[in-house]
mmCIF file of C-alpha atoms in Angstrom:
data_model
loop_
_atom_site.group_PDB
_atom_site.id
_atom_site.type_symbol
_atom_site.label_atom_id
_atom_site.label_comp_id
_atom_site.label_asym_id
_atom_site.label_seq_id
_atom_site.Cartn_x
_atom_site.Cartn_y
_atom_site.Cartn_z
ATOM 1 C CA GLN A 207 70.212 100.967 91.947
ATOM 2 C CA SER A 208 68.814 98.457 89.448
ATOM 3 C CA ALA A 209 70.714 96.635 86.766
ATOM 4 C CA LEU A 210 70.622 98.034 83.255
ATOM 5 C CA THR A 211 68.124 96.271 81.010
ATOM 6 C CA GLN A 212 69.303 94.126 78.102
ATOM 7 C CA PRO A 213 67.406 91.590 76.003
ATOM 8 C CA ALA A 214 68.030 88.080 77.283
ATOM 9 C CA SER A 215 68.943 86.764 73.848
ATOM 10 C CA VAL A 216 69.603 87.918 70.312
ATOM 11 C CA SER A 217 70.312 85.699 67.341
ATOM 12 C CA GLY A 218 71.382 86.124 63.763
ATOM 13 C CA SER A 219 72.767 84.260 60.796
ATOM 14 C CA PRO A 220 76.406 84.483 59.731
ATOM 15 C CA GLY A 221 77.062 87.727 57.881
ATOM 16 C CA GLN A 222 74.060 89.523 59.329
ATOM 17 C CA SER A 223 74.128 92.467 61.715
ATOM 18 C CA ILE A 224 72.577 92.404 65.158
ATOM 19 C CA THR A 225 72.078 95.088 67.772
ATOM 20 C CA ILE A 226 71.936 94.692 71.542
ATOM 21 C CA SER A 227 70.287 97.426 73.585
ATOM 22 C CA CYS A 228 71.176 98.530 77.100
ATOM 23 C CA THR A 229 68.587 100.704 78.800
ATOM 24 C CA GLY A 230 69.195 102.708 81.936
ATOM 25 C CA THR A 231 68.050 106.045 83.268
ATOM 26 C CA SER A 232 69.000 109.692 83.079
ATOM 27 C CA SER A 233 71.092 109.117 86.217
ATOM 28 C CA ASP A 234 73.361 106.492 84.689
ATOM 29 C CA VAL A 235 73.449 105.667 80.954
ATOM 30 C CA GLY A 236 71.940 108.996 80.018
ATOM 31 C CA ALA A 237 74.118 111.045 82.332
ATOM 32 C CA TYR A 238 77.608 110.448 80.920
ATOM 33 C CA ASN A 239 79.347 108.762 78.034
ATOM 34 C CA TYR A 240 80.743 106.161 80.407
ATOM 35 C CA VAL A 241 79.192 103.090 78.851
ATOM 36 C CA SER A 242 81.327 100.064 78.122
ATOM 37 C CA TRP A 243 80.630 96.623 76.682
ATOM 38 C CA TYR A 244 82.123 93.243 77.551
ATOM 39 C CA GLN A 245 82.170 89.922 75.731
ATOM 40 C CA GLN A 246 82.236 86.753 77.800
ATOM 41 C CA TYR A 247 82.637 83.144 76.741
ATOM 42 C CA PRO A 248 81.401 80.357 79.040
ATOM 43 C CA GLY A 249 83.768 79.800 81.931
ATOM 44 C CA LYS A 250 85.920 82.784 80.980
ATOM 45 C CA ALA A 251 86.383 86.286 82.314
ATOM 46 C CA PRO A 252 84.721 89.218 80.549
ATOM 47 C CA LYS A 253 86.722 91.015 77.881
ATOM 48 C CA LEU A 254 86.378 94.720 77.069
ATOM 49 C CA ILE A 255 85.165 95.375 73.509
ATOM 50 C CA ILE A 256 83.814 98.952 73.683
ATOM 51 C CA TYR A 257 84.549 101.803 76.097
ATOM 52 C CA GLU A 258 83.075 105.284 76.483
ATOM 53 C CA VAL A 259 80.094 104.417 74.286
ATOM 54 C CA SER A 260 81.843 103.930 70.960
ATOM 55 C CA ASN A 261 85.591 103.419 71.341
ATOM 56 C CA ARG A 262 87.240 100.118 70.503
ATOM 57 C CA PRO A 263 90.349 98.943 72.330
ATOM 58 C CA SER A 264 93.316 97.956 70.235
ATOM 59 C CA GLY A 265 92.876 94.482 68.813
ATOM 60 C CA VAL A 266 89.076 94.416 68.890
ATOM 61 C CA SER A 267 87.452 93.810 65.536
ATOM 62 C CA ASN A 268 85.888 96.806 63.800
ATOM 63 C CA ARG A 269 82.771 94.651 63.345
ATOM 64 C CA PHE A 270 81.885 95.781 66.869
ATOM 65 C CA SER A 271 80.490 99.285 67.232
ATOM 66 C CA GLY A 272 78.696 101.194 69.947
ATOM 67 C CA SER A 273 76.331 104.125 70.171
ATOM 68 C CA LYS A 274 74.000 105.867 72.572
ATOM 69 C CA SER A 275 70.745 107.760 72.384
ATOM 70 C CA GLY A 276 69.246 109.195 75.518
ATOM 71 C CA ASN A 277 69.099 106.530 78.207
ATOM 72 C CA THR A 278 69.789 103.627 75.847
ATOM 73 C CA ALA A 279 73.166 102.435 74.627
ATOM 74 C CA SER A 280 73.562 99.933 71.824
ATOM 75 C CA LEU A 281 76.165 97.438 70.642
ATOM 76 C CA THR A 282 76.084 96.419 66.991
ATOM 77 C CA ILE A 283 77.899 93.402 65.647
ATOM 78 C CA SER A 284 78.145 93.492 61.878
ATOM 79 C CA GLY A 285 79.142 90.597 59.646
ATOM 80 C CA LEU A 286 78.198 88.141 62.377
ATOM 81 C CA GLN A 287 80.626 85.239 62.746
ATOM 82 C CA ALA A 288 80.465 81.953 64.634
ATOM 83 C CA GLU A 289 83.108 83.215 67.075
ATOM 84 C CA ASP A 290 80.763 86.036 68.122
ATOM 85 C CA GLU A 291 78.521 83.555 69.915
ATOM 86 C CA ALA A 292 78.969 84.620 73.532
ATOM 87 C CA ASP A 293 77.381 86.625 76.326
ATOM 88 C CA TYR A 294 77.534 90.415 76.154
ATOM 89 C CA SER A 295 77.129 92.830 79.035
ATOM 90 C CA CYS A 296 77.003 96.585 79.156
ATOM 91 C CA SER A 297 78.078 98.698 82.083
ATOM 92 C CA SER A 298 77.706 102.291 83.167
ATOM 93 C CA TYR A 299 80.081 104.130 85.485
ATOM 94 C CA THR A 300 78.718 106.923 87.667
ATOM 95 C CA SER A 301 80.684 108.435 90.554
ATOM 96 C CA SER A 302 82.580 105.257 91.479
ATOM 97 C CA ILE A 303 79.477 103.078 91.196
ATOM 98 C CA ILE A 304 79.296 100.512 88.421
ATOM 99 C CA LEU A 305 76.007 99.270 87.062
ATOM 100 C CA PHE A 306 76.006 96.238 84.817
ATOM 101 C CA GLY A 307 73.416 95.135 82.335
ATOM 102 C CA THR A 308 71.384 91.969 82.733
ATOM 103 C CA GLY A 309 73.407 90.322 79.958
ATOM 104 C CA THR A 310 72.538 89.133 76.460
ATOM 105 C CA LYS A 311 73.291 85.762 74.947
ATOM 106 C CA VAL A 312 74.140 86.038 71.267
ATOM 107 C CA THR A 313 73.474 82.957 69.184
ATOM 108 C CA VAL A 314 74.794 82.524 65.659
ATOM 109 C CA LEU A 315 72.281 80.436 63.754
ATOM 110 C CA GLN B 282 101.565 92.887 80.124
ATOM 111 C CA VAL B 283 98.921 93.615 82.719
ATOM 112 C CA GLN B 284 97.852 90.524 84.622
ATOM 113 C CA LEU B 285 95.513 89.869 87.494
ATOM 114 C CA VAL B 286 95.836 86.386 88.973
ATOM 115 C CA GLN B 287 93.283 85.244 91.518
ATOM 116 C CA SER B 288 93.392 82.557 94.166
ATOM 117 C CA GLY B 289 91.811 79.170 93.610
ATOM 118 C CA ALA B 290 88.304 77.845 94.070
ATOM 119 C CA GLU B 291 86.857 77.633 97.561
ATOM 120 C CA VAL B 292 84.155 75.528 99.198
ATOM 121 C CA LYS B 293 82.650 77.003 102.340
ATOM 122 C CA LYS B 294 79.884 76.127 104.757
ATOM 123 C CA PRO B 295 77.010 78.516 105.410
ATOM 124 C CA GLY B 296 77.955 81.148 107.971
ATOM 125 C CA ALA B 297 81.658 80.985 107.159
ATOM 126 C CA SER B 298 83.825 83.642 105.558
ATOM 127 C CA VAL B 299 85.918 83.508 102.400
ATOM 128 C CA ARG B 300 88.904 85.570 101.312
ATOM 129 C CA VAL B 301 89.857 85.850 97.655
ATOM 130 C CA SER B 302 93.151 87.342 96.544
ATOM 131 C CA CYS B 303 94.060 89.142 93.320
ATOM 132 C CA LYS B 304 97.749 89.532 92.500
ATOM 133 C CA ALA B 305 98.596 92.251 90.006
ATOM 134 C CA SER B 306 101.610 92.426 87.718
ATOM 135 C CA GLY B 307 102.756 94.387 84.690
ATOM 136 C CA TYR B 308 101.823 97.829 85.982
ATOM 137 C CA THR B 309 102.181 100.160 88.970
ATOM 138 C CA PHE B 310 99.718 98.625 91.416
ATOM 139 C CA SER B 311 99.025 101.719 93.499
ATOM 140 C CA VAL B 312 97.945 103.883 90.546
ATOM 141 C CA TYR B 313 94.664 102.088 89.873
ATOM 142 C CA TYR B 314 91.467 101.076 91.607
ATOM 143 C CA ILE B 315 90.651 97.379 91.844
ATOM 144 C CA TYR B 316 86.966 96.515 91.646
ATOM 145 C CA TRP B 317 85.369 93.271 92.751
ATOM 146 C CA VAL B 318 82.534 91.874 90.667
ATOM 147 C CA ARG B 319 80.620 88.646 91.111
ATOM 148 C CA GLN B 320 78.550 86.488 88.820
ATOM 149 C CA VAL B 321 76.021 84.044 90.190
ATOM 150 C CA PRO B 322 75.716 81.024 87.848
ATOM 151 C CA GLY B 323 73.464 81.872 84.927
ATOM 152 C CA GLN B 324 73.126 85.501 85.948
ATOM 153 C CA GLY B 325 74.706 88.847 85.100
ATOM 154 C CA LEU B 326 77.660 90.679 86.552
ATOM 155 C CA GLU B 327 77.218 92.426 89.900
ATOM 156 C CA TRP B 328 79.440 95.144 91.360
ATOM 157 C CA MET B 329 80.484 94.511 94.954
ATOM 158 C CA GLY B 330 82.863 97.354 95.682
ATOM 159 C CA ARG B 331 86.251 98.856 95.026
ATOM 160 C CA ILE B 332 89.523 99.680 96.683
ATOM 161 C CA ASN B 333 91.919 102.520 96.011
ATOM 162 C CA CYS B 334 95.202 100.625 95.863
ATOM 163 C CA ASN B 335 97.120 103.766 96.855
ATOM 164 C CA SER B 336 95.224 104.946 99.926
ATOM 165 C CA GLY B 337 93.389 101.733 100.765
ATOM 166 C CA GLY B 338 90.102 103.632 100.753
ATOM 167 C CA THR B 339 87.048 101.550 99.911
ATOM 168 C CA ASN B 340 83.524 101.927 98.597
ATOM 169 C CA TYR B 341 81.070 99.062 98.902
ATOM 170 C CA ALA B 342 77.803 98.387 97.143
ATOM 171 C CA GLN B 343 74.912 98.829 99.539
ATOM 172 C CA LYS B 344 73.923 95.183 99.143
ATOM 173 C CA PHE B 345 77.217 94.016 100.649
ATOM 174 C CA GLN B 346 77.765 96.695 103.273
ATOM 175 C CA GLY B 347 78.646 95.119 106.606
ATOM 176 C CA ARG B 348 79.571 91.790 105.029
ATOM 177 C CA VAL B 349 82.416 92.633 102.685
ATOM 178 C CA THR B 350 85.885 93.908 103.433
ATOM 179 C CA MET B 351 88.386 94.874 100.757
ATOM 180 C CA THR B 352 92.050 95.370 101.543
ATOM 181 C CA ARG B 353 95.347 95.511 99.723
ATOM 182 C CA ASP B 354 99.001 94.823 100.390
ATOM 183 C CA THR B 355 101.157 97.115 98.283
ATOM 184 C CA SER B 356 104.337 95.220 99.193
ATOM 185 C CA ILE B 357 103.139 92.241 97.171
ATOM 186 C CA ASN B 358 100.795 94.021 94.733
ATOM 187 C CA THR B 359 97.799 92.051 95.939
ATOM 188 C CA ALA B 360 94.192 93.003 96.620
ATOM 189 C CA TYR B 361 91.856 90.975 98.810
ATOM 190 C CA MET B 362 88.111 90.605 99.132
ATOM 191 C CA GLU B 363 86.625 88.971 102.207
ATOM 192 C CA LEU B 364 82.934 88.116 102.390
ATOM 193 C CA SER B 365 81.443 86.964 105.663
ATOM 194 C CA ARG B 366 78.249 85.228 106.832
ATOM 195 C CA LEU B 367 78.067 83.250 103.609
ATOM 196 C CA THR B 368 74.803 81.724 102.395
ATOM 197 C CA SER B 369 74.012 79.564 99.394
ATOM 198 C CA ASP B 370 73.074 82.756 97.548
ATOM 199 C CA ASP B 371 76.753 83.724 97.633
ATOM 200 C CA THR B 372 77.714 80.788 95.419
ATOM 201 C CA ALA B 373 79.234 82.601 92.475
ATOM 202 C CA VAL B 374 82.355 83.355 90.487
ATOM 203 C CA TYR B 375 84.175 86.343 91.961
ATOM 204 C CA TYR B 376 86.308 88.550 89.720
ATOM 205 C CA CYS B 377 88.733 91.345 90.380
ATOM 206 C CA ALA B 378 89.121 93.939 87.645
ATOM 207 C CA ARG B 379 91.300 96.981 87.086
ATOM 208 C CA LEU B 380 89.490 100.246 86.452
ATOM 209 C CA GLN B 381 90.936 102.349 83.661
ATOM 210 C CA GLN B 382 89.189 105.710 83.987
ATOM 211 C CA ASN B 383 85.610 104.411 83.681
ATOM 212 C CA TRP B 384 85.973 100.959 82.125
ATOM 213 C CA PHE B 385 87.594 97.663 83.088
ATOM 214 C CA ASP B 386 90.590 96.946 80.909
ATOM 215 C CA SER B 387 91.871 93.861 82.717
ATOM 216 C CA TRP B 388 90.136 91.090 84.643
ATOM 217 C CA GLY B 389 91.282 88.263 86.855
ATOM 218 C CA GLN B 390 90.452 84.737 85.753
ATOM 219 C CA GLY B 391 87.705 84.418 88.355
ATOM 220 C CA THR B 392 87.396 82.437 91.588
ATOM 221 C CA LEU B 393 84.501 80.057 92.114
ATOM 222 C CA VAL B 394 83.162 80.167 95.652
ATOM 223 C CA THR B 395 80.712 77.395 96.494
ATOM 224 C CA VAL B 396 78.680 77.631 99.675
ATOM 225 C CA SER B 397 77.247 74.304 100.706
ATOM 226 C CA SER B 398 76.534 72.430 103.887
#
C-alpha cells in the first residue's frame, strides 16, 4: 500500500488560513472516518491534533480543524501563528494497517 | 499521565540487529496495542507493525516481514522491536505509539538508530 499524498510544503502569513490535503483511495481515506492528523516539530515526536476526521483532543487549539470529502481529507489551520510552523502528517487506519501521509512542512512567512 | 519511554540511541554495523524498548506507564499496559513507526531523516512516517500487549499477537507491514520481531513483557510494561539484517537504509528514528481506537494518542520520544560501517 502506498503512502497518502500530501503537498510537500504550504506557507502562509500570520493570521491567514491554510489548508493541507491528504489524498488516498476508496480503500483507505474514503472507506472510513479513521483519519487523524499529527503535528511534529524538528527532533520531536508527533503530536495528535485531529482524530476521526474532525475531532480535536483536549488541549488542542480550535484553530485546527479537519474535514473529508471522498478520498481526500483536509486539515485547516486558521489564524496562522508562528508556533504553527512544523511538519504535519495525516494517517488512515484500516483493519489494523496504518497508512501515513507523505508529510507537509508548514512555513509561517 | 500516559508515558512511553524508549531506549537510547544505537549505532550498528550493516548486517547487525537492533532492539529498541518502549516502557509504558500511567495506564493498563495490556489493554492497548503498541505500534512501531519509523522516520527516515527528511522523510515521512512509516508503519512497521503492531503488537497486542495482551495476547502478544503481532501484525507486521509487508516491507518488514521476516526482518522485524515485536515482543512485550507484561511484567515490566515494556514492548520491544527488533530489526535484523540492518542496512544503511534502516538509519532512522524509531517510535513506539499507543493506539487509541484508530489514532495514536501517545508517542515515545523516539530512538535514533544509525547503521554505519
